[in-house]
């Protein structure tokens, strides 16, 4: 049970990082072009 919770937590954190990075990249591309 704890392993599954830990895995889901890591996955959600990774997804959040990807989401934030994507937002920054989109804003950067918007500013450049």
XYZ file of N, CA, C and O in Angstrom:
132
model
N 0.845 -1.195 0.000
C 0.000 0.000 0.000
C 0.886 1.253 0.000
O 0.659 2.149 -0.810
N 1.876 1.296 0.876
C 2.734 2.490 0.956
C 3.531 2.666 -0.336
O 3.742 3.780 -0.788
N 3.941 1.552 -0.947
C 4.710 1.653 -2.198
C 3.861 2.270 -3.305
O 4.320 3.101 -4.074
N 2.585 1.850 -3.359
C 1.682 2.396 -4.381
C 1.471 3.894 -4.147
O 1.507 4.689 -5.081
N 1.271 4.271 -2.880
C 1.073 5.693 -2.567
C 2.305 6.499 -2.941
O 2.220 7.596 -3.489
N 3.490 5.930 -2.624
C 4.737 6.630 -2.932
C 4.893 6.793 -4.448
O 5.253 7.855 -4.932
N 4.576 5.719 -5.195
C 4.704 5.760 -6.653
C 3.772 6.814 -7.250
O 4.158 7.575 -8.125
N 2.521 6.865 -6.744
C 1.560 7.846 -7.249
C 2.018 9.258 -6.899
O 1.851 10.187 -7.690
N 2.614 9.426 -5.720
C 3.098 10.745 -5.301
C 4.232 11.204 -6.217
O 4.259 12.341 -6.680
N 5.167 10.286 -6.498
C 6.295 10.610 -7.383
C 5.778 10.949 -8.773
O 6.221 11.899 -9.397
N 4.796 10.153 -9.239
C 4.239 10.384 -10.579
C 3.574 11.752 -10.660
O 3.751 12.483 -11.631
N 2.788 12.109 -9.624
C 2.093 13.399 -9.615
C 3.100 14.548 -9.555
O 2.935 15.572 -10.207
N 4.181 14.364 -8.777
C 5.214 15.401 -8.684
C 5.894 15.585 -10.025
O 6.119 16.703 -10.481
N 6.183 14.455 -10.701
C 6.830 14.525 -12.011
C 5.907 15.212 -13.013
O 6.322 16.046 -13.798
N 4.618 14.867 -12.952
C 3.640 15.471 -13.843
C 3.533 16.973 -13.599
O 3.426 17.758 -14.532
N 3.582 17.372 -12.328
C 3.512 18.792 -11.983
C 4.720 19.534 -12.538
O 4.588 20.619 -13.116
N 5.907 18.935 -12.401
C 7.132 19.547 -12.924
C 7.040 19.709 -14.431
O 7.376 20.760 -14.980
N 6.554 18.655 -15.113
C 6.412 18.709 -16.574
C 5.414 19.797 -16.963
O 5.627 20.540 -17.912
N 4.321 19.911 -16.209
C 3.299 20.922 -16.489
C 3.876 22.329 -16.346
O 3.687 23.184 -17.195
N 4.618 22.564 -15.250
C 5.231 23.877 -15.006
C 6.263 24.180 -16.087
O 6.301 25.282 -16.637
N 7.094 23.177 -16.429
C 8.120 23.371 -17.461
C 7.470 23.684 -18.809
O 7.924 24.553 -19.537
N 6.381 22.989 -19.109
C 5.658 23.231 -20.361
C 5.094 24.646 -20.407
O 5.145 25.318 -21.434
N 4.575 25.113 -19.285
C 4.042 26.476 -19.200
C 5.152 27.497 -19.454
O 4.974 28.449 -20.214
N 6.301 27.287 -18.807
C 7.438 28.201 -18.978
C 7.919 28.181 -20.431
O 8.172 29.229 -21.026
N 8.006 26.982 -21.004
C 8.457 26.850 -22.399
C 7.483 27.558 -23.338
O 7.906 28.262 -24.247
N 6.172 27.382 -23.111
C 5.153 28.022 -23.952
C 5.260 29.544 -23.844
O 5.204 30.256 -24.836
N 5.448 30.054 -22.616
C 5.576 31.495 -22.412
C 6.836 32.024 -23.098
O 6.820 33.087 -23.718
N 7.935 31.249 -23.006
C 9.196 31.652 -23.627
C 9.055 31.711 -25.148
O 9.453 32.681 -25.783
N 8.416 30.691 -25.731
C 8.203 30.652 -27.182
C 7.302 31.830 -27.602
O 7.546 32.483 -28.606
N 6.284 32.111 -26.793
C 5.358 33.218 -27.079
C 6.101 34.552 -27.070
O 5.895 35.414 -27.928
N 7.022 34.717 -26.112
C 7.795 35.954 -26.015
C 8.784 36.086 -27.179
O 8.953 37.169 -27.735
N 9.444 34.966 -27.513
C 10.449 35.011 -28.579
C 9.806 35.268 -29.948
O 10.252 36.124 -30.697
N 8.715 34.516 -30.230
C 8.039 34.675 -31.528
C 6.775 35.509 -31.356
O 6.422 36.252 -32.189
